[in-house]
mmCIF file of C-alpha atoms in Angstrom:
data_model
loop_
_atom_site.group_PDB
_atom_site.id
_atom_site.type_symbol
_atom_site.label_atom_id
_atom_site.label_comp_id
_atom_site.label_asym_id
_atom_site.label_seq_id
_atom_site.Cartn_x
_atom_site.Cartn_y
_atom_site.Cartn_z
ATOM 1 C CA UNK A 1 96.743 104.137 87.267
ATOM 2 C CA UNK A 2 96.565 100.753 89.189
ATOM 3 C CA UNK A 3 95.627 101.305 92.784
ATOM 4 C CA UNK A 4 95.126 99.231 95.352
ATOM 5 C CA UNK A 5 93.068 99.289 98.713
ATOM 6 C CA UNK A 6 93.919 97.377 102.251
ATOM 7 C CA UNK A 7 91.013 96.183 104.532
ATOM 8 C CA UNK A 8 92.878 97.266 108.101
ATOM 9 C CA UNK A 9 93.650 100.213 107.203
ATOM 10 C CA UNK A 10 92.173 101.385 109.946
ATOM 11 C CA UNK A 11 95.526 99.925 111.827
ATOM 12 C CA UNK A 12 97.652 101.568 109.691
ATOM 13 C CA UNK A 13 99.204 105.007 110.560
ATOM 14 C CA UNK A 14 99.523 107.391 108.021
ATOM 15 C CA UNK A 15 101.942 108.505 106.262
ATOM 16 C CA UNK A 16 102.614 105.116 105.413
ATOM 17 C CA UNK A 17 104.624 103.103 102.542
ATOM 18 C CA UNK A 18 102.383 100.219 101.419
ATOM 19 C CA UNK A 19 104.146 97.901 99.152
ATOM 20 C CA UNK A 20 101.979 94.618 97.538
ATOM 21 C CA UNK A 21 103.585 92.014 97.570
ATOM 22 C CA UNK A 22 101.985 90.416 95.036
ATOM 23 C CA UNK A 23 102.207 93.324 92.308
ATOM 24 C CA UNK A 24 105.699 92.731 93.104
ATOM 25 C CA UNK A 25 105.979 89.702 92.187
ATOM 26 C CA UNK A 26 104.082 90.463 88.685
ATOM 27 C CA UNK A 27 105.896 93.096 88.046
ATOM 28 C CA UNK A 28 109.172 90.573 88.283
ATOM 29 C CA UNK A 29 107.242 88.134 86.050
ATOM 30 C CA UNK A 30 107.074 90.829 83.502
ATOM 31 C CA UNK A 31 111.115 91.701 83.680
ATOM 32 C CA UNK A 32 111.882 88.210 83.063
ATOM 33 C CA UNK A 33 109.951 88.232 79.943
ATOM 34 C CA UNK A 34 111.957 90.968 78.714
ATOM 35 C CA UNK A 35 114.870 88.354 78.438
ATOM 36 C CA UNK A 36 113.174 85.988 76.032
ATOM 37 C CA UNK A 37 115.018 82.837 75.113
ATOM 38 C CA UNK A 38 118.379 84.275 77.098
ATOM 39 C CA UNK A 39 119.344 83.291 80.653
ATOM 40 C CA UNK A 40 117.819 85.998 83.494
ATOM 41 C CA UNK A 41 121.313 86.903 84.209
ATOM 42 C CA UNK A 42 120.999 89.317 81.783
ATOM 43 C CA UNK A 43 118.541 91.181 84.240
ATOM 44 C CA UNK A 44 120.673 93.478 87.089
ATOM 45 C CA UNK A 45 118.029 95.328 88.376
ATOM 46 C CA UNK A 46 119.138 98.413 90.959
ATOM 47 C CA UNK A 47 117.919 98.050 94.354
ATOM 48 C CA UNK A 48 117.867 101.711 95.210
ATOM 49 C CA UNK A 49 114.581 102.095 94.340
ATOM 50 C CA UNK A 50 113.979 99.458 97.166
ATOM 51 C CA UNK A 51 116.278 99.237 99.452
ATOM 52 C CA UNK A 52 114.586 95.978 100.806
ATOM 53 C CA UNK A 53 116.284 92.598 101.234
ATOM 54 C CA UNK A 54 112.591 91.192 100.976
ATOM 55 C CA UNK A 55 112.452 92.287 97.561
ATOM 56 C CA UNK A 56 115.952 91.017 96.860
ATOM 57 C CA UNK A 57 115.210 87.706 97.875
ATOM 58 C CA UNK A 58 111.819 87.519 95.933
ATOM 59 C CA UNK A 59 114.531 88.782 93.144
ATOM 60 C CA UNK A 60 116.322 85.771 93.686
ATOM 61 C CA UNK A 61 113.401 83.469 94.196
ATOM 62 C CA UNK A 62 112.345 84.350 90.636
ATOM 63 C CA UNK A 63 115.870 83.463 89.034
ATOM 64 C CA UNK A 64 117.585 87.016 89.449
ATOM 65 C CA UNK A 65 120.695 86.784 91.246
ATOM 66 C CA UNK A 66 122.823 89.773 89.477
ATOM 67 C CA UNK A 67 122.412 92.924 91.107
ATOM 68 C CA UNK A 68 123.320 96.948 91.067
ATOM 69 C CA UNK A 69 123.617 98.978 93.704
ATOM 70 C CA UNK A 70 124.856 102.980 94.877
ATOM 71 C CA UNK A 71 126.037 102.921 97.960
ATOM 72 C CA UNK A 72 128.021 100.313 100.285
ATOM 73 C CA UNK A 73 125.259 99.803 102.601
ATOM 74 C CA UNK A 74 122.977 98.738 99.732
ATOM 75 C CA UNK A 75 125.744 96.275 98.558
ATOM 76 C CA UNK A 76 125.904 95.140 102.263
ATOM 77 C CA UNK A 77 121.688 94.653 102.284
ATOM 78 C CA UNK A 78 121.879 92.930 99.225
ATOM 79 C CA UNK A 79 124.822 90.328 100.102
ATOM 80 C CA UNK A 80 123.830 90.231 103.571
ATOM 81 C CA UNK A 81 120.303 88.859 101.508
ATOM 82 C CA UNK A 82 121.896 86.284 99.090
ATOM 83 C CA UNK A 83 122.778 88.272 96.105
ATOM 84 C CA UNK A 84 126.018 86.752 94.748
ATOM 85 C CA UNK A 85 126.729 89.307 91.665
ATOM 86 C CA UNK A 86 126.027 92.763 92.810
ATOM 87 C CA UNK A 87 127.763 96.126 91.008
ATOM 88 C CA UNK A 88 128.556 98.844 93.248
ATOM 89 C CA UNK A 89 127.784 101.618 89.991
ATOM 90 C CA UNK A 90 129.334 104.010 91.632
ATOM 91 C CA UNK A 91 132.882 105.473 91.675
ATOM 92 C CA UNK A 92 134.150 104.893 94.983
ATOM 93 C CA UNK A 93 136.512 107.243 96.747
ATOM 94 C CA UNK A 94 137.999 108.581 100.043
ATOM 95 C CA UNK A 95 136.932 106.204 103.076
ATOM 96 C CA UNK A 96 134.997 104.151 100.488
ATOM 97 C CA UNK A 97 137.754 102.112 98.864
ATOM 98 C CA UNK A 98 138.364 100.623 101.888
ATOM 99 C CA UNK A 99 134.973 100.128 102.803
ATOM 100 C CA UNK A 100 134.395 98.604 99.296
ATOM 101 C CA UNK A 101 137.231 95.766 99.935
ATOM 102 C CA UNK A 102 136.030 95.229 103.358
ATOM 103 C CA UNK A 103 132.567 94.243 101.766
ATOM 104 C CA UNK A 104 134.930 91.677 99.828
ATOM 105 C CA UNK A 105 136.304 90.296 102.910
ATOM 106 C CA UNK A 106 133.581 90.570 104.782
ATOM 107 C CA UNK A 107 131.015 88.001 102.144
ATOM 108 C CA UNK A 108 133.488 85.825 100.694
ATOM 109 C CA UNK A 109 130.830 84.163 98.584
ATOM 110 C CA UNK A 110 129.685 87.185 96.790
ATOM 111 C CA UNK A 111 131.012 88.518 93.551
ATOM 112 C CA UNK A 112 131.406 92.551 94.077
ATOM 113 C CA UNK A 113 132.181 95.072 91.147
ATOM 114 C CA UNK A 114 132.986 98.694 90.484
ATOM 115 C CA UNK A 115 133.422 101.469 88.125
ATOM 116 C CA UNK A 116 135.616 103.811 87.575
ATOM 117 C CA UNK A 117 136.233 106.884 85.100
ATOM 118 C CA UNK A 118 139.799 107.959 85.766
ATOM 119 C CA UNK A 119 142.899 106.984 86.399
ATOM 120 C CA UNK A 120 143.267 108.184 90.182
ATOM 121 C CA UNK A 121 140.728 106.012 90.934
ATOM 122 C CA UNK A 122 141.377 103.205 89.286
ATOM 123 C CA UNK A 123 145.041 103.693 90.967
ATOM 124 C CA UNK A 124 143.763 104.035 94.432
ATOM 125 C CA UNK A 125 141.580 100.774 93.952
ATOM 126 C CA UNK A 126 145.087 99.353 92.475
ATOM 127 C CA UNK A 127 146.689 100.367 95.960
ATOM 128 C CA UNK A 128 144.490 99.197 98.033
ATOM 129 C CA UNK A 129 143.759 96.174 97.078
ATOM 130 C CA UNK A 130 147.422 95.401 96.434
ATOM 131 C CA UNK A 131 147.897 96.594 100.213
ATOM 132 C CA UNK A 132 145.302 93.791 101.204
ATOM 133 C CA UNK A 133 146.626 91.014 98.594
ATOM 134 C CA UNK A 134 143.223 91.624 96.911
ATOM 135 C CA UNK A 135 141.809 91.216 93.008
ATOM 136 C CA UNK A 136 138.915 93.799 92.316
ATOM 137 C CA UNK A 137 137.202 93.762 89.649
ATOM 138 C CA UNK A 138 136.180 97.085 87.849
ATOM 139 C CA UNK A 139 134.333 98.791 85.357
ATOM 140 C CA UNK A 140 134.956 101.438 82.862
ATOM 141 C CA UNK A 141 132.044 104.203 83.496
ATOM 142 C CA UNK A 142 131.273 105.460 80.293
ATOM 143 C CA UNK A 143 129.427 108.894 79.529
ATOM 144 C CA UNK A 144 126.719 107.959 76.706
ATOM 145 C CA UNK A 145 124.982 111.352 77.340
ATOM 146 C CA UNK A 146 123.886 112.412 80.639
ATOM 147 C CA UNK A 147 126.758 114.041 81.829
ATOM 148 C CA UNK A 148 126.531 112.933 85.334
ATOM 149 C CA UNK A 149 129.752 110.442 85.327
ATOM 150 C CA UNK A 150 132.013 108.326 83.337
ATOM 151 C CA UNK A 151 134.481 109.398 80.255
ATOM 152 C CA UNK A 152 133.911 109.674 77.039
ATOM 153 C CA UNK A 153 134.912 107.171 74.360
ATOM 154 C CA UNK A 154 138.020 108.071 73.259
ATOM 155 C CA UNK A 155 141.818 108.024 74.124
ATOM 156 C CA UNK A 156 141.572 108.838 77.158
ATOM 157 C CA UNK A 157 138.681 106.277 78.147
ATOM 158 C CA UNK A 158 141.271 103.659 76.339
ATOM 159 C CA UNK A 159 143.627 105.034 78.557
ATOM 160 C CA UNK A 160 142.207 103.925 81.457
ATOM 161 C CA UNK A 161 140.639 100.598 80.161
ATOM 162 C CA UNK A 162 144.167 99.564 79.415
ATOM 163 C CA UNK A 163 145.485 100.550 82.697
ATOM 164 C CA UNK A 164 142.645 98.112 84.458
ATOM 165 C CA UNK A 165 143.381 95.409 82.373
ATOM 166 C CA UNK A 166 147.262 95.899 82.549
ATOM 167 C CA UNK A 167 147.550 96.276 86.794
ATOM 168 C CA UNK A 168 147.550 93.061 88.872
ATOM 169 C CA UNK A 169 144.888 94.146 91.241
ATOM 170 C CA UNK A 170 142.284 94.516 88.841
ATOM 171 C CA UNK A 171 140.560 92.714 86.829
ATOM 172 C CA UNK A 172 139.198 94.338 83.775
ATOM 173 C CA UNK A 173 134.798 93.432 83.803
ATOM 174 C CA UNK A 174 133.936 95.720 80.871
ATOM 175 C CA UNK A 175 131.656 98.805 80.133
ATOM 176 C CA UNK A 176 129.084 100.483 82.664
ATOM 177 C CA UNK A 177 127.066 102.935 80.338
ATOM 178 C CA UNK A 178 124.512 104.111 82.023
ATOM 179 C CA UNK A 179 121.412 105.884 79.721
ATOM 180 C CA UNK A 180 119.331 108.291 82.388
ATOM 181 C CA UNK A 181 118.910 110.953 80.175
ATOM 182 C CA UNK A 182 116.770 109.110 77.552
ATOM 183 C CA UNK A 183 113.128 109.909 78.304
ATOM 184 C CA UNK A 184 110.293 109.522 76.141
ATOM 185 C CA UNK A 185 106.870 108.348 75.732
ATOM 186 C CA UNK A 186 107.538 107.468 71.822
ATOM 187 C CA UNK A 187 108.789 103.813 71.968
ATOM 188 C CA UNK A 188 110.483 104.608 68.151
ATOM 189 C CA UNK A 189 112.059 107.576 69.852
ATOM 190 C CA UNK A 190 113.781 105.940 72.219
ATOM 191 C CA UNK A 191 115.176 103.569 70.262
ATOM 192 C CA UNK A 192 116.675 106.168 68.101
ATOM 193 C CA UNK A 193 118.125 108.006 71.050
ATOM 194 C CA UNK A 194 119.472 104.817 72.424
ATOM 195 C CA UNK A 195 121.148 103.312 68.845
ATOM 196 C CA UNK A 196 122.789 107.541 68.974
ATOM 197 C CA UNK A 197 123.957 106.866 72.746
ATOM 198 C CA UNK A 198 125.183 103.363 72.328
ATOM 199 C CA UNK A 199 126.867 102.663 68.443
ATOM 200 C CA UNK A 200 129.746 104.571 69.326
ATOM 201 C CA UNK A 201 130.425 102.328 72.673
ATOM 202 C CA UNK A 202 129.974 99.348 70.023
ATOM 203 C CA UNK A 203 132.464 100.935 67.445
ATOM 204 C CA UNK A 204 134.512 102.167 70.576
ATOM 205 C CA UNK A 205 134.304 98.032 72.144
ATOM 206 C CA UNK A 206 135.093 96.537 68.608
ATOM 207 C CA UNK A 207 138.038 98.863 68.220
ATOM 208 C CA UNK A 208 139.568 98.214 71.871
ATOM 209 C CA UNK A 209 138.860 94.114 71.182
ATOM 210 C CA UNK A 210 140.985 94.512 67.956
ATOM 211 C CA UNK A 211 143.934 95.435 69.814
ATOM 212 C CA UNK A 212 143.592 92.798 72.172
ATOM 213 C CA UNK A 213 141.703 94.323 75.301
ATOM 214 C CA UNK A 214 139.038 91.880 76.239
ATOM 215 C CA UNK A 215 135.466 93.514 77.062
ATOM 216 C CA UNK A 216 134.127 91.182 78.831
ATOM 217 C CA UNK A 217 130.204 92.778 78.821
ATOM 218 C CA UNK A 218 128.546 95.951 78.440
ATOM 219 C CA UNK A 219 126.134 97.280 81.905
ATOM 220 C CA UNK A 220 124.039 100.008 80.973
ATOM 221 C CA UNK A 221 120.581 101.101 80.636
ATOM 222 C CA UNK A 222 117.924 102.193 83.149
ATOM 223 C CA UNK A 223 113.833 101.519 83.127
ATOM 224 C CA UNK A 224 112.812 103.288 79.909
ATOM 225 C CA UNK A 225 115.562 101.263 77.822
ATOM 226 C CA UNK A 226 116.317 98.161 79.308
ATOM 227 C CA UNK A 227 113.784 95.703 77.222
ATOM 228 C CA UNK A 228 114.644 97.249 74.623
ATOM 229 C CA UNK A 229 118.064 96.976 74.630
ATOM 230 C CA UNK A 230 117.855 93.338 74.934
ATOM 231 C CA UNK A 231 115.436 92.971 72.392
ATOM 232 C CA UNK A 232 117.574 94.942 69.594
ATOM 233 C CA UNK A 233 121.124 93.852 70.833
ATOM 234 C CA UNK A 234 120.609 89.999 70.955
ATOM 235 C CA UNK A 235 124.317 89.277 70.010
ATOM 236 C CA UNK A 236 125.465 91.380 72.484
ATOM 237 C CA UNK A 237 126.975 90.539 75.929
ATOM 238 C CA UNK A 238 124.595 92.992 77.400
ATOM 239 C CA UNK A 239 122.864 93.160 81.472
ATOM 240 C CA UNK A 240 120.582 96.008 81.928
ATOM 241 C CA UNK A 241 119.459 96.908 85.171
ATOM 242 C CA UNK A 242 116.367 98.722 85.194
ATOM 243 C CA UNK A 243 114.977 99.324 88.823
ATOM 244 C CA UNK A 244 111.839 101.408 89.255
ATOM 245 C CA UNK A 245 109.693 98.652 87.255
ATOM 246 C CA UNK A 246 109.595 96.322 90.389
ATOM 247 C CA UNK A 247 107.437 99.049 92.401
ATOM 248 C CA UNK A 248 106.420 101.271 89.434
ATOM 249 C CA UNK A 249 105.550 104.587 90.093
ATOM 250 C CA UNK A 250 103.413 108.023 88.555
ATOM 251 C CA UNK A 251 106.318 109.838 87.032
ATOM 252 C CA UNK A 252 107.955 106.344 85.256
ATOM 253 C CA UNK A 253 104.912 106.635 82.629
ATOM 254 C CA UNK A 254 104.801 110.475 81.786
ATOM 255 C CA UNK A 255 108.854 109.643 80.165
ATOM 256 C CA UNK A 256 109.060 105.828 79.136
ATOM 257 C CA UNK A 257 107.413 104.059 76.349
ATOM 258 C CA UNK A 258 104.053 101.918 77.194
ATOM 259 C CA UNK A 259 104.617 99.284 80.076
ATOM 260 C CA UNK A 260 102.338 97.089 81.648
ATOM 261 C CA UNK A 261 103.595 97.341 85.113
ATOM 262 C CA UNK A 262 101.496 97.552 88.830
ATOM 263 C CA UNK A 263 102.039 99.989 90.849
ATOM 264 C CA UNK A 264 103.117 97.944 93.941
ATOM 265 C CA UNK A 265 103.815 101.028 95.952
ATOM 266 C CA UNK A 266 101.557 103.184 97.268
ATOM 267 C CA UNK A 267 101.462 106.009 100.217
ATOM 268 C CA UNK A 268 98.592 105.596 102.937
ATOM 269 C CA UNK A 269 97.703 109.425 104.056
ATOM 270 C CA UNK A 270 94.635 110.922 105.671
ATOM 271 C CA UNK A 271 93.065 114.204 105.816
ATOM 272 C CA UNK A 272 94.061 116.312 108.987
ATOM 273 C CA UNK A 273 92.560 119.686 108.523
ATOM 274 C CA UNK A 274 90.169 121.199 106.052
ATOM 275 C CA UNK A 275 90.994 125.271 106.171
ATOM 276 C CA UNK A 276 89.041 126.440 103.878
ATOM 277 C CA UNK A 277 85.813 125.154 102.217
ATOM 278 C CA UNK A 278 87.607 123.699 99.232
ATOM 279 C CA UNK A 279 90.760 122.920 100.353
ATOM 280 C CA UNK A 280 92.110 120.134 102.415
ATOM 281 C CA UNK A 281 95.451 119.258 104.435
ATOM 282 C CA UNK A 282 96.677 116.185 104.053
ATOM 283 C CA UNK A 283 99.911 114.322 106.281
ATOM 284 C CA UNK A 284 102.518 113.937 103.228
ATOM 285 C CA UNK A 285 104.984 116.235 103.518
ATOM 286 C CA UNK A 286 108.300 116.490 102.586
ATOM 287 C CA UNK A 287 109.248 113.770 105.020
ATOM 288 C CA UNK A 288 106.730 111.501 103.584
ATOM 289 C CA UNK A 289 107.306 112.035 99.450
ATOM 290 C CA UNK A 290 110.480 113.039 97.367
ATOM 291 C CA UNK A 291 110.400 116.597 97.477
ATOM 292 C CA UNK A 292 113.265 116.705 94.004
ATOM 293 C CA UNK A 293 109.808 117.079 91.761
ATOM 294 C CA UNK A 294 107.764 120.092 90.839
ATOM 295 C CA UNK A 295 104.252 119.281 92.343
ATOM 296 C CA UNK A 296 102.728 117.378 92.325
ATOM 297 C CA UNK A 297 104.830 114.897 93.914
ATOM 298 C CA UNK A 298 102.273 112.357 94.321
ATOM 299 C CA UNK A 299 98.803 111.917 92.854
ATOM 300 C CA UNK A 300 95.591 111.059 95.271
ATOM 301 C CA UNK A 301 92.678 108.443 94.088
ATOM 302 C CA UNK A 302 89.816 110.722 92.992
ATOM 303 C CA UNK A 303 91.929 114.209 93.773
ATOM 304 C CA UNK A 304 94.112 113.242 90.310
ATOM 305 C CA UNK A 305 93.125 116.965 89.042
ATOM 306 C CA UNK A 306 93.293 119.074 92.434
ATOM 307 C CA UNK A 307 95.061 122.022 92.730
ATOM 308 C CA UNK A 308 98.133 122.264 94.505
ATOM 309 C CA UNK A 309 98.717 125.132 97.136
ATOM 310 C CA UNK A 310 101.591 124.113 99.203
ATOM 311 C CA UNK A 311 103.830 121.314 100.626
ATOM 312 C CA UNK A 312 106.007 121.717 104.138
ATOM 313 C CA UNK A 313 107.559 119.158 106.171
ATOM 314 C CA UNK A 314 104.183 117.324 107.448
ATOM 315 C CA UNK A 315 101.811 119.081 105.180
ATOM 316 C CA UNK A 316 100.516 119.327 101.838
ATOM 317 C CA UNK A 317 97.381 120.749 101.035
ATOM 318 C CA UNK A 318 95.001 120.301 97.924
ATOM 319 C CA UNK A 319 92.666 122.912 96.785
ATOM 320 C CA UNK A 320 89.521 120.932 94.985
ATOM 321 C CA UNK A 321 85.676 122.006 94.254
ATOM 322 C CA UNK A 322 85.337 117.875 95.832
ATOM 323 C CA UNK A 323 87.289 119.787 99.066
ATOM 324 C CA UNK A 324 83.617 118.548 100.462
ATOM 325 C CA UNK A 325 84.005 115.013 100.646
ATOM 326 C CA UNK A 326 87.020 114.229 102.296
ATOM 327 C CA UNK A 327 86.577 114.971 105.814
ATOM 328 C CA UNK A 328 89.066 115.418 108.718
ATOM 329 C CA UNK A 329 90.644 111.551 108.892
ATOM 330 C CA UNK A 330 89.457 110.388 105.910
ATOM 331 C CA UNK A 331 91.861 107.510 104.521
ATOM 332 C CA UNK A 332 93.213 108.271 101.016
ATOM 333 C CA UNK A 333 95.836 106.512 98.838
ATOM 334 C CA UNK A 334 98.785 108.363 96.941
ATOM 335 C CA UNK A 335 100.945 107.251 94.121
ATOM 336 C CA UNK A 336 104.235 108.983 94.052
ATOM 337 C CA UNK A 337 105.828 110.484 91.609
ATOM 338 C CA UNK A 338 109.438 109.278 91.888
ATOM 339 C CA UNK A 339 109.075 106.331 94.140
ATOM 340 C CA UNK A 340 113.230 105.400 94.592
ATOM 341 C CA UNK A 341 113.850 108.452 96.726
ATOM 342 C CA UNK A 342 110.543 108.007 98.078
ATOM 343 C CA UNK A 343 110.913 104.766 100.038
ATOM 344 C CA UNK A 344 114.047 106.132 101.819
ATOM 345 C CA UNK A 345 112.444 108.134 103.620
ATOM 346 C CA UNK A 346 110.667 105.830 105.501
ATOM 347 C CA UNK A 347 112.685 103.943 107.875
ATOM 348 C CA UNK A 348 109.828 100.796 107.594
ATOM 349 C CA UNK A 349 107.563 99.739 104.958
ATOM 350 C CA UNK A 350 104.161 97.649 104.945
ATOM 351 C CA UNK A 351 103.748 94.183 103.710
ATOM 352 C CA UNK A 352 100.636 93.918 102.078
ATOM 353 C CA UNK A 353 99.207 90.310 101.182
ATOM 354 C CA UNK A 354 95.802 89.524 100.771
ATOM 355 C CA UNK A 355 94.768 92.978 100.576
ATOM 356 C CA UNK A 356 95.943 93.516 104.581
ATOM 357 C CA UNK A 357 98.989 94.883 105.609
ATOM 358 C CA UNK A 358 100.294 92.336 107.453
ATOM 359 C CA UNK A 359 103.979 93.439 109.099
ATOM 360 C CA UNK A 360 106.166 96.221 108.468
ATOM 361 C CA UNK A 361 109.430 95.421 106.963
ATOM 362 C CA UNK A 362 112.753 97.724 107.852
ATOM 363 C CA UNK A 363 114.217 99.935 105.019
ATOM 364 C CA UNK A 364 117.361 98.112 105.192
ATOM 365 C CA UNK A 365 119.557 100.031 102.334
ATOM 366 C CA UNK A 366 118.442 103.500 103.216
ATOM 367 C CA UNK A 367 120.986 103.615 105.786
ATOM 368 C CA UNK A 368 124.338 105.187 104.972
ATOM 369 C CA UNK A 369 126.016 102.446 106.987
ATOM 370 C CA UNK A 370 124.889 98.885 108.233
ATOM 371 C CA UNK A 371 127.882 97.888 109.999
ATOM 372 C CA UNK A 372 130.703 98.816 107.247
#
């Protein structure tokens, strides 16, 4: 674990979200390296685990300027920010499509994308954008796996490839795969798991090009894959867009192979109530932590091994046989364990720089809408 301290933390409320600044910027260093001799737009890295436009733009600063997204206001943050490539990985429907082209109208100079996995969809998309003299340009989601979304290579995936590439109103981009189920510690082992995942999108890509349907590029791969997929596809028109290794987190190395990233995130907390003489309340609750994790949901400097009792809304409290030397308001530093779902809880964030947290930044992209 990498933690890191501030020096006014005594003007910090707690909880707090703590994000350093430069660990950030590190942690970009070490993306780009992934990329080797090939240009950084390979790198789309998701902004959910963000939500910042701060962090976009120190994206962009350090040559990044392709980015993926979930929801329309994070494709809103991220334009409204400078991002001029940004994938909207998720399916639109309903109210959505029409929210999706109004992004397009709304920042002219930004590329926007999309996926889709059936035909409805992609006819819907067709529809609208022909009712707004539009071009939008799609995605084929494709299940390698997880079973969340997409379609499975196949006919029926072809199906629907064809169809973007045939209608006027869209313009065909290529493959989304995305790879979420493929955890492991075992570098070796994930490689296998991803060559199982991936060769028959190859085979699948290679067959479709044959018969004349261009595939432009392939978008796939989250944190525990992404190097590594560029490293063993280097003929490949490939962008992978890992996301939680620009603020790192606890849980990230329990399932992905050896990384040397910071955590750049970290949870300022104190000690509100000791009930019993060895246990201790602290203020992360719920409302301060993803709560989608067994406990623990976040690990304490020096209480890595204490016992947890129970978590509500405001509380959580630790049982420890150290319960003795963290007094009511003592100052103590968590890591979470899943830090995307983490920062959208908190409506601001602190800049730290220096070792002081110098302003608090709004979580732009946790909103459901900005102003679309």
């Amino acid at each position: 674990m990498r933690w890191f301290k501030i020096e006014n933390e005594h003007e910090v409320p707690s909880p707090s979200l703590l994000i350093d600044v430069e660990r950030v910027k590190r942690n970009l260093r070490r993306m780009l390296q992934w990329t080797g001799d090939r240009d950084p737009s390979v790198l789309r890295p998701h902004v959910k685990t963000h939500k910042l436009p701060q962090i976009v733009q120190l994206k962009r600063d350090a040559g990044i300027a392709k980015f993926k997204t979930s929801t329309i206001a994070e494709c809103e943050m991220t334009a409204g920010a400078g991002g001029e490539d940004i994938l909207m990985a998720y399916q639109p429907v309903g109210p959505n499509i029409d929210r999706f082209l109004d992004l397009i109208e709304t920042f002219p100079a930004t590329r926007f994308s999309t996926i889709v996995d059936c035909l409805k969809i992609a006819q819907q998309l067709a529809d609208a954008a022909k009712g707004r003299r539009r071009t939008i340009d799609v995605y084929l989601d494709i299940n390698v796996g997880m079973n969340r979304t997409g379609i499975v290579v196949g006919e029926l995936a072809e199906q629907v490839y064809r169809f973007i590439c045939e209608s006027p109103q869209l313009r065909a981009m290529g493959i989304h795969a995305y790879d979420g189920h493929i955890h492991h510690h075992d570098k070796d082992t994930v490689v296998r798991m991803m060559e199982d995942a991936f060769t028959p999108v190859w085979q699948w890509r290679q067959k479709l090009e044959a018969e004349g349907l261009s595939i432009p590029k392939v978008v796939g791969c989250g944190t525990p894959t992404s190097e590594l997929m560029l490293r063993k596809n280097v003929d490949v028109d490939v962008e992978v867009s890992a996301g939680t290794s620009v603020l790192w987190d606890a849980g990230q190395p329990t399932f992905s192979p050896p990384m040397e990233f910071e955590n750049a995130a970290l949870i300022l907390a104190r000690v509100i109530s000791c009930p019993t003489e060895n246990t201790i309340c602290i203020d992360v609750g719920h409302k301060a932590v993803a709560a989608e994790m067994q406990p623990p949901r976040i690990l304490f400097e020096g209480l890595e091994d204490a016992e947890f009792v129970m978590q509500n809304e405001e509380h959580l409290v630790l049982r420890s046989n150290r319960a003795g030397d963290y007094p009511v308001g003592r100052t103590l530093y968590g890591m979470p364990v899943h830090i995307c779902p983490t920062v959208a809880l908190y409506d601001h964030v602190w800049r730290v720089e220096g070792g002081l947290a110098i302003e608090r930044w709004p979580v732009t992209g946790r909103a459901r809408r900005i102003s679309l």
